[in-house]
Amino acid sequence: MISPIQTIAIVGLGNVGSQLAKAFDNLAIPIQQIYNRNQAIAEALANEINAQAVTSLSEIKTDLCIIAVADDAIETVIHQIPKSVKIAYTSGGVKLQDLERKENIGVFYPLQSFSKGRTINLFEVPFFIEATDIDFAQQLFDLAWKISRKVQFVDSKQRRKIHLAAVFINNFVNHQIYIAEKLATTYKFDKALLYPLLRETIEKAIENGAYDSQTGPAKRNDKSVIEAQTNLLSGRDKAIYELITKSIIETYHEKL
Amino acid sequence: MISPIQTIAIVGLGNVGSQLAKAFDNLAIPIQQIYNRNQAIAEALANEINAQAVTSLSEIKTDLCIIAVADDAIETVIHQIPKSVKIAYTSGGVKLQDLERKENIGVFYPLQSFSKGRTINLFEVPFFIEATDIDFAQQLFDLAWKISRKVQFVDSKQRRKIHLAAVFINNFVNHQIYIAEKLATTYKFDKALLYPLLRETIEKAIENGAYDSQTGPAKRNDKSVIEAQTNLLSGRDKAIYELITKSIIETYHEKL
């Protein structure tokens, strides 16, 4: 029987860290200690969730410390936390085996985009768990299971692949929306006109799969529309239009 | 006072045409005649909505005929419909002034992605209206207003620009999802793990705007993650990763 995690600290109160802290608190899983580079943020949250805002990472003394900091800060932060504290980080891209610490180090990676002011239903969010030793991995799994029903053990190699897919799903989808919103500004129409189409686009892709959901001039290989649309664009947006159009044409027509 | 459209025919029972026919029928706006190249489809729908399935376009005798056919079939279809029938087409890309017919021709363009088996709430769907003469434009506007609360007059030039934005919002977003789903297949993880992130991505972009919603390695200009992710990809997907990453970096960092 593996003893559960009793006490938790969270380091880094950006979007991921602060949402996790509140989610645990909402589910009556107390967070004992929190730390943030900007101390005012830690103090404000400490009041809200009744935790202690520590001013130095060396003060952390919980069973587990979840660090939700930028990828390139993970190593530095780990070094400042007492060796007796187990550490889990929330990054999709950093390999466990690349870190200097070889014991009591693990991964607690939520596949979601967190932002201040938007509350996420964590129960639907996949959590990917990994740790250097099997007991700690189980403790992290059990902890994640308290806040989500989509918890999996996944190694660093696989986690990076999932993270890559998430870049297309989140970062690149968002950039397409950004270009469309820019067109709305340039051409003086209300960008909100695009939102029913956007919502239907993703619901259709989820229901039928994106391969079968593709429509439009590139899917039909409609050269005259493609040429007319290309002529409306310039610079980066034009290059993106041309490359994605080419990719769609090749996806659906190269087998003919 | 402009007399309202009393009788309607729909030509082309693909996704747009069949959904429009059913939407009108649901709102007790009867469709008198329908036509489809594949006659069996017309007959099936004719039974469902109590319309007449005509076997030749020359038989159409309604006030209005909505043609929901491929862009390059619009001109041919128009020629076969009696001159006394007013015609509106549903395309975003075809300019009104490029068509041979100069009278009683208009546009009834819904900004939505229709598909068989998915029911759309048309009331939220923007309809863009245009016609060669102002009375017919008003008739089309009034008809659209019966099924949607987002009806606007928009000329062909502006409609093409909106259509271009819609290509980014629908076609290109869908292609990003397709690449992510391919990665899930290749790397053997359940693509459904990506869907909570996908839904949150678009809700966040809608709430805060896509510019402010951008996150990820390109936004941070995190060269080591970008390089590692690039190395996982090949071919078209790699080219898309590199170009969109470059575009995001330039969007957020070139002003520094």
PDB file of C-alpha atoms in Angstrom, chain A residues 71 111-115 117-118 120 124 126 128 150 152 158 160-181 183 187-189 191-211 213-217 220 222 225 228-229 232-233 236-237 239-241 243-248 250-251 254, chain B residues 71 111-115 117-118 120 124 126 128 150 152 158 160-181 183 187-189 191-211 213-217 220 222 225 228-229 232-233 236-237 239-241 243-248 250-251 254:
ATOM      1  CA  ASP A  71      10.707  24.789 -19.154  1.00  0.00           C
ATOM      2  CA  LEU A 111      -3.149  18.551 -21.446  1.00  0.00           C
ATOM      3  CA  GLN A 112      -5.017  21.811 -21.339  1.00  0.00           C
ATOM      4  CA  SER A 113      -4.549  25.513 -21.989  1.00  0.00           C
ATOM      5  CA  PHE A 114      -4.986  27.388 -18.745  1.00  0.00           C
ATOM      6  CA  SER A 115      -5.579  31.095 -18.502  1.00  0.00           C
ATOM      7  CA  GLY A 117     -10.062  34.247 -15.467  1.00  0.00           C
ATOM      8  CA  ARG A 118     -11.219  31.125 -17.301  1.00  0.00           C
ATOM      9  CA  ILE A 120     -11.570  24.762 -16.596  1.00  0.00           C
ATOM     10  CA  GLU A 124     -12.276  16.258 -18.378  1.00  0.00           C
ATOM     11  CA  PRO A 126      -6.124  14.430 -19.356  1.00  0.00           C
ATOM     12  CA  PHE A 128      -0.080  12.397 -17.954  1.00  0.00           C
ATOM     13  CA  LYS A 150      -8.524  10.986 -17.516  1.00  0.00           C
ATOM     14  CA  GLN A 152      -2.591   7.976 -17.661  1.00  0.00           C
ATOM     15  CA  GLN A 158       5.327   9.674 -25.616  1.00  0.00           C
ATOM     16  CA  ARG A 160       6.573  14.892 -26.080  1.00  0.00           C
ATOM     17  CA  LYS A 161       4.607  13.458 -28.989  1.00  0.00           C
ATOM     18  CA  ILE A 162       1.310  14.288 -27.321  1.00  0.00           C
ATOM     19  CA  HIS A 163       2.699  17.754 -26.619  1.00  0.00           C
ATOM     20  CA  LEU A 164       3.533  18.146 -30.312  1.00  0.00           C
ATOM     21  CA  ALA A 165      -0.055  17.249 -31.284  1.00  0.00           C
ATOM     22  CA  ALA A 166      -1.222  19.778 -28.692  1.00  0.00           C
ATOM     23  CA  VAL A 167       0.843  22.470 -30.435  1.00  0.00           C
ATOM     24  CA  PHE A 168      -1.154  21.883 -33.639  1.00  0.00           C
ATOM     25  CA  ILE A 169      -4.458  21.683 -31.727  1.00  0.00           C
ATOM     26  CA  ASN A 170      -3.903  24.743 -29.583  1.00  0.00           C
ATOM     27  CA  ASN A 171      -1.088  27.009 -30.815  1.00  0.00           C
ATOM     28  CA  PHE A 172      -1.605  26.530 -34.551  1.00  0.00           C
ATOM     29  CA  VAL A 173      -5.403  26.483 -34.516  1.00  0.00           C
ATOM     30  CA  ASN A 174      -5.231  29.709 -32.517  1.00  0.00           C
ATOM     31  CA  HIS A 175      -2.903  31.262 -35.093  1.00  0.00           C
ATOM     32  CA  GLN A 176      -5.376  30.483 -37.903  1.00  0.00           C
ATOM     33  CA  ILE A 177      -8.079  32.197 -35.853  1.00  0.00           C
ATOM     34  CA  TYR A 178      -5.704  35.128 -35.325  1.00  0.00           C
ATOM     35  CA  ILE A 179      -5.193  35.540 -39.091  1.00  0.00           C
ATOM     36  CA  ALA A 180      -8.969  35.419 -39.668  1.00  0.00           C
ATOM     37  CA  GLU A 181      -9.502  38.030 -36.936  1.00  0.00           C
ATOM     38  CA  LEU A 183      -8.740  39.919 -41.904  1.00  0.00           C
ATOM     39  CA  TYR A 187     -11.778  44.410 -44.061  1.00  0.00           C
ATOM     40  CA  LYS A 188     -13.969  46.012 -41.398  1.00  0.00           C
ATOM     41  CA  PHE A 189     -16.368  43.238 -40.585  1.00  0.00           C
ATOM     42  CA  LYS A 191     -15.054  39.043 -36.212  1.00  0.00           C
ATOM     43  CA  ALA A 192     -17.935  37.651 -34.132  1.00  0.00           C
ATOM     44  CA  LEU A 193     -19.594  36.685 -37.436  1.00  0.00           C
ATOM     45  CA  LEU A 194     -16.954  33.952 -37.687  1.00  0.00           C
ATOM     46  CA  TYR A 195     -17.615  32.331 -34.320  1.00  0.00           C
ATOM     47  CA  PRO A 196     -20.639  30.123 -35.127  1.00  0.00           C
ATOM     48  CA  LEU A 197     -18.593  28.700 -38.010  1.00  0.00           C
ATOM     49  CA  LEU A 198     -15.587  28.215 -35.721  1.00  0.00           C
ATOM     50  CA  ARG A 199     -17.620  26.336 -33.108  1.00  0.00           C
ATOM     51  CA  GLU A 200     -19.256  24.136 -35.746  1.00  0.00           C
ATOM     52  CA  THR A 201     -15.853  23.471 -37.354  1.00  0.00           C
ATOM     53  CA  ILE A 202     -14.468  21.869 -34.239  1.00  0.00           C
ATOM     54  CA  GLU A 203     -17.654  20.066 -33.194  1.00  0.00           C
ATOM     55  CA  LYS A 204     -17.843  18.539 -36.673  1.00  0.00           C
ATOM     56  CA  ALA A 205     -14.172  17.536 -36.581  1.00  0.00           C
ATOM     57  CA  ILE A 206     -14.694  15.951 -33.158  1.00  0.00           C
ATOM     58  CA  GLU A 207     -17.788  14.071 -34.320  1.00  0.00           C
ATOM     59  CA  ASN A 208     -16.677  12.915 -37.755  1.00  0.00           C
ATOM     60  CA  GLY A 209     -12.884  13.235 -37.630  1.00  0.00           C
ATOM     61  CA  ALA A 210     -11.011  16.060 -39.332  1.00  0.00           C
ATOM     62  CA  TYR A 211     -10.144  14.031 -42.438  1.00  0.00           C
ATOM     63  CA  SER A 213     -14.768  17.075 -42.264  1.00  0.00           C
ATOM     64  CA  GLN A 214     -12.546  18.916 -44.721  1.00  0.00           C
ATOM     65  CA  THR A 215     -14.345  21.189 -47.186  1.00  0.00           C
ATOM     66  CA  GLY A 216     -13.423  24.288 -49.186  1.00  0.00           C
ATOM     67  CA  PRO A 217     -11.521  25.364 -52.287  1.00  0.00           C
ATOM     68  CA  ARG A 220     -12.057  20.664 -54.179  1.00  0.00           C
ATOM     69  CA  ASP A 222     -10.689  24.765 -57.093  1.00  0.00           C
ATOM     70  CA  VAL A 225     -11.044  30.421 -56.047  1.00  0.00           C
ATOM     71  CA  ALA A 228      -8.494  34.817 -56.227  1.00  0.00           C
ATOM     72  CA  GLN A 229      -8.008  34.266 -52.484  1.00  0.00           C
ATOM     73  CA  LEU A 232      -6.181  39.083 -51.478  1.00  0.00           C
ATOM     74  CA  LEU A 233      -3.280  38.149 -49.188  1.00  0.00           C
ATOM     75  CA  ARG A 236       3.206  35.693 -43.965  1.00  0.00           C
ATOM     76  CA  ASP A 237      -0.542  35.172 -44.324  1.00  0.00           C
ATOM     77  CA  ALA A 239       2.652  32.024 -47.429  1.00  0.00           C
ATOM     78  CA  ILE A 240       0.505  30.206 -44.847  1.00  0.00           C
ATOM     79  CA  TYR A 241      -2.489  30.202 -47.201  1.00  0.00           C
ATOM     80  CA  LEU A 243       1.305  26.051 -47.889  1.00  0.00           C
ATOM     81  CA  ILE A 244      -1.828  24.805 -46.104  1.00  0.00           C
ATOM     82  CA  THR A 245      -3.747  24.847 -49.389  1.00  0.00           C
ATOM     83  CA  LYS A 246      -1.000  22.764 -50.983  1.00  0.00           C
ATOM     84  CA  SER A 247      -1.052  20.374 -48.046  1.00  0.00           C
ATOM     85  CA  ILE A 248      -4.840  19.934 -48.253  1.00  0.00           C
ATOM     86  CA  GLU A 250      -1.998  16.760 -51.613  1.00  0.00           C
ATOM     87  CA  THR A 251      -3.872  15.097 -48.752  1.00  0.00           C
ATOM     88  CA  GLU A 254      -2.374  12.850 -54.593  1.00  0.00           C
TER      89      GLU A 254
ATOM     90  CA  ASP B  71     -19.285  27.387 -57.889  1.00  0.00           C
ATOM     91  CA  LEU B 111     -21.502  31.631 -43.282  1.00  0.00           C
ATOM     92  CA  GLN B 112     -21.551  28.123 -41.889  1.00  0.00           C
ATOM     93  CA  SER B 113     -20.239  24.655 -42.605  1.00  0.00           C
ATOM     94  CA  PHE B 114     -23.146  22.345 -43.289  1.00  0.00           C
ATOM     95  CA  SER B 115     -22.946  18.592 -43.210  1.00  0.00           C
ATOM     96  CA  GLY B 117     -26.469  14.452 -40.122  1.00  0.00           C
ATOM     97  CA  ARG B 118     -25.487  17.544 -38.151  1.00  0.00           C
ATOM     98  CA  ILE B 120     -27.254  23.650 -37.264  1.00  0.00           C
ATOM     99  CA  GLU B 124     -27.054  32.066 -35.100  1.00  0.00           C
ATOM    100  CA  PRO B 126     -24.874  34.953 -40.497  1.00  0.00           C
ATOM    101  CA  PHE B 128     -25.030  37.725 -46.411  1.00  0.00           C
ATOM    102  CA  LYS B 150     -27.778  37.722 -38.285  1.00  0.00           C
ATOM    103  CA  GLN B 152     -26.629  41.618 -43.556  1.00  0.00           C
ATOM    104  CA  GLN B 158     -16.781  42.163 -49.195  1.00  0.00           C
ATOM    105  CA  ARG B 160     -15.211  37.297 -50.874  1.00  0.00           C
ATOM    106  CA  LYS B 161     -13.145  38.752 -48.045  1.00  0.00           C
ATOM    107  CA  ILE B 162     -15.431  37.220 -45.448  1.00  0.00           C
ATOM    108  CA  HIS B 163     -15.210  33.952 -47.363  1.00  0.00           C
ATOM    109  CA  LEU B 164     -11.407  34.162 -47.207  1.00  0.00           C
ATOM    110  CA  ALA B 165     -11.521  34.576 -43.417  1.00  0.00           C
ATOM    111  CA  ALA B 166     -13.891  31.609 -43.303  1.00  0.00           C
ATOM    112  CA  VAL B 167     -11.283  29.506 -45.117  1.00  0.00           C
ATOM    113  CA  PHE B 168      -8.821  30.151 -42.279  1.00  0.00           C
ATOM    114  CA  ILE B 169     -11.497  29.601 -39.615  1.00  0.00           C
ATOM    115  CA  ASN B 170     -12.912  26.417 -41.079  1.00  0.00           C
ATOM    116  CA  ASN B 171     -10.682  24.806 -43.714  1.00  0.00           C
ATOM    117  CA  PHE B 172      -7.320  25.642 -42.160  1.00  0.00           C
ATOM    118  CA  VAL B 173      -8.311  25.077 -38.542  1.00  0.00           C
ATOM    119  CA  ASN B 174      -9.670  21.709 -39.637  1.00  0.00           C
ATOM    120  CA  HIS B 175      -6.379  20.863 -41.344  1.00  0.00           C
ATOM    121  CA  GLN B 176      -4.446  21.573 -38.128  1.00  0.00           C
ATOM    122  CA  ILE B 177      -6.803  19.221 -36.313  1.00  0.00           C
ATOM    123  CA  TYR B 178      -6.248  16.655 -39.064  1.00  0.00           C
ATOM    124  CA  ILE B 179      -2.471  16.789 -38.595  1.00  0.00           C
ATOM    125  CA  ALA B 180      -2.880  16.377 -34.823  1.00  0.00           C
ATOM    126  CA  GLU B 181      -5.212  13.408 -35.359  1.00  0.00           C
ATOM    127  CA  LEU B 183       0.010  12.271 -34.982  1.00  0.00           C
ATOM    128  CA  TYR B 187       2.024   7.649 -32.057  1.00  0.00           C
ATOM    129  CA  LYS B 188      -0.803   5.428 -30.858  1.00  0.00           C
ATOM    130  CA  PHE B 189      -2.616   7.667 -28.438  1.00  0.00           C
ATOM    131  CA  LYS B 191      -7.136  11.460 -30.369  1.00  0.00           C
ATOM    132  CA  ALA B 192     -10.056  12.116 -28.019  1.00  0.00           C
ATOM    133  CA  LEU B 193      -7.467  13.191 -25.428  1.00  0.00           C
ATOM    134  CA  LEU B 194      -6.984  16.317 -27.552  1.00  0.00           C
ATOM    135  CA  TYR B 195     -10.614  17.416 -27.647  1.00  0.00           C
ATOM    136  CA  PRO B 196     -10.963  19.184 -24.273  1.00  0.00           C
ATOM    137  CA  LEU B 197      -7.916  21.248 -25.269  1.00  0.00           C
ATOM    138  CA  LEU B 198      -9.433  21.935 -28.699  1.00  0.00           C
ATOM    139  CA  ARG B 199     -12.714  23.144 -27.241  1.00  0.00           C
ATOM    140  CA  GLU B 200     -10.952  25.352 -24.704  1.00  0.00           C
ATOM    141  CA  THR B 201      -8.672  26.729 -27.437  1.00  0.00           C
ATOM    142  CA  ILE B 202     -11.547  28.150 -29.412  1.00  0.00           C
ATOM    143  CA  GLU B 203     -13.620  29.295 -26.431  1.00  0.00           C
ATOM    144  CA  LYS B 204     -10.583  31.177 -25.122  1.00  0.00           C
ATOM    145  CA  ALA B 205      -9.913  32.735 -28.538  1.00  0.00           C
ATOM    146  CA  ILE B 206     -13.558  33.785 -28.775  1.00  0.00           C
ATOM    147  CA  GLU B 207     -13.517  35.283 -25.273  1.00  0.00           C
ATOM    148  CA  ASN B 208     -10.136  37.008 -25.268  1.00  0.00           C
ATOM    149  CA  GLY B 209      -9.253  37.282 -28.961  1.00  0.00           C
ATOM    150  CA  ALA B 210      -6.734  35.015 -30.640  1.00  0.00           C
ATOM    151  CA  TYR B 211      -3.858  37.500 -30.387  1.00  0.00           C
ATOM    152  CA  SER B 213      -4.707  33.769 -26.383  1.00  0.00           C
ATOM    153  CA  GLN B 214      -1.517  32.598 -28.065  1.00  0.00           C
ATOM    154  CA  THR B 215       0.753  30.387 -25.956  1.00  0.00           C
ATOM    155  CA  GLY B 216       3.364  27.727 -26.669  1.00  0.00           C
ATOM    156  CA  PRO B 217       6.983  27.346 -27.767  1.00  0.00           C
ATOM    157  CA  ARG B 220       7.910  32.104 -26.196  1.00  0.00           C
ATOM    158  CA  ASP B 222      11.684  28.646 -27.200  1.00  0.00           C
ATOM    159  CA  VAL B 225      11.480  22.923 -27.827  1.00  0.00           C
ATOM    160  CA  ALA B 228      12.977  19.027 -30.745  1.00  0.00           C
ATOM    161  CA  GLN B 229       9.437  19.199 -32.153  1.00  0.00           C
ATOM    162  CA  LEU B 232       9.686  14.648 -34.741  1.00  0.00           C
ATOM    163  CA  LEU B 233       8.079  15.741 -38.025  1.00  0.00           C
ATOM    164  CA  ARG B 236       4.320  18.546 -45.322  1.00  0.00           C
ATOM    165  CA  ASP B 237       3.639  18.511 -41.588  1.00  0.00           C
ATOM    166  CA  ALA B 239       6.907  22.465 -43.431  1.00  0.00           C
ATOM    167  CA  ILE B 240       3.620  23.602 -41.848  1.00  0.00           C
ATOM    168  CA  TYR B 241       5.128  23.419 -38.351  1.00  0.00           C
ATOM    169  CA  LEU B 243       6.077  28.158 -41.297  1.00  0.00           C
ATOM    170  CA  ILE B 244       3.399  28.684 -38.641  1.00  0.00           C
ATOM    171  CA  THR B 245       6.072  28.718 -35.922  1.00  0.00           C
ATOM    172  CA  LYS B 246       7.958  31.385 -37.864  1.00  0.00           C
ATOM    173  CA  SER B 247       4.757  33.383 -38.329  1.00  0.00           C
ATOM    174  CA  ILE B 248       3.942  33.234 -34.595  1.00  0.00           C
ATOM    175  CA  GLU B 250       7.379  37.198 -36.031  1.00  0.00           C
ATOM    176  CA  THR B 251       3.909  38.196 -34.815  1.00  0.00           C
ATOM    177  CA  GLU B 254       9.541  41.310 -34.394  1.00  0.00           C
TER     178      GLU B 254
END
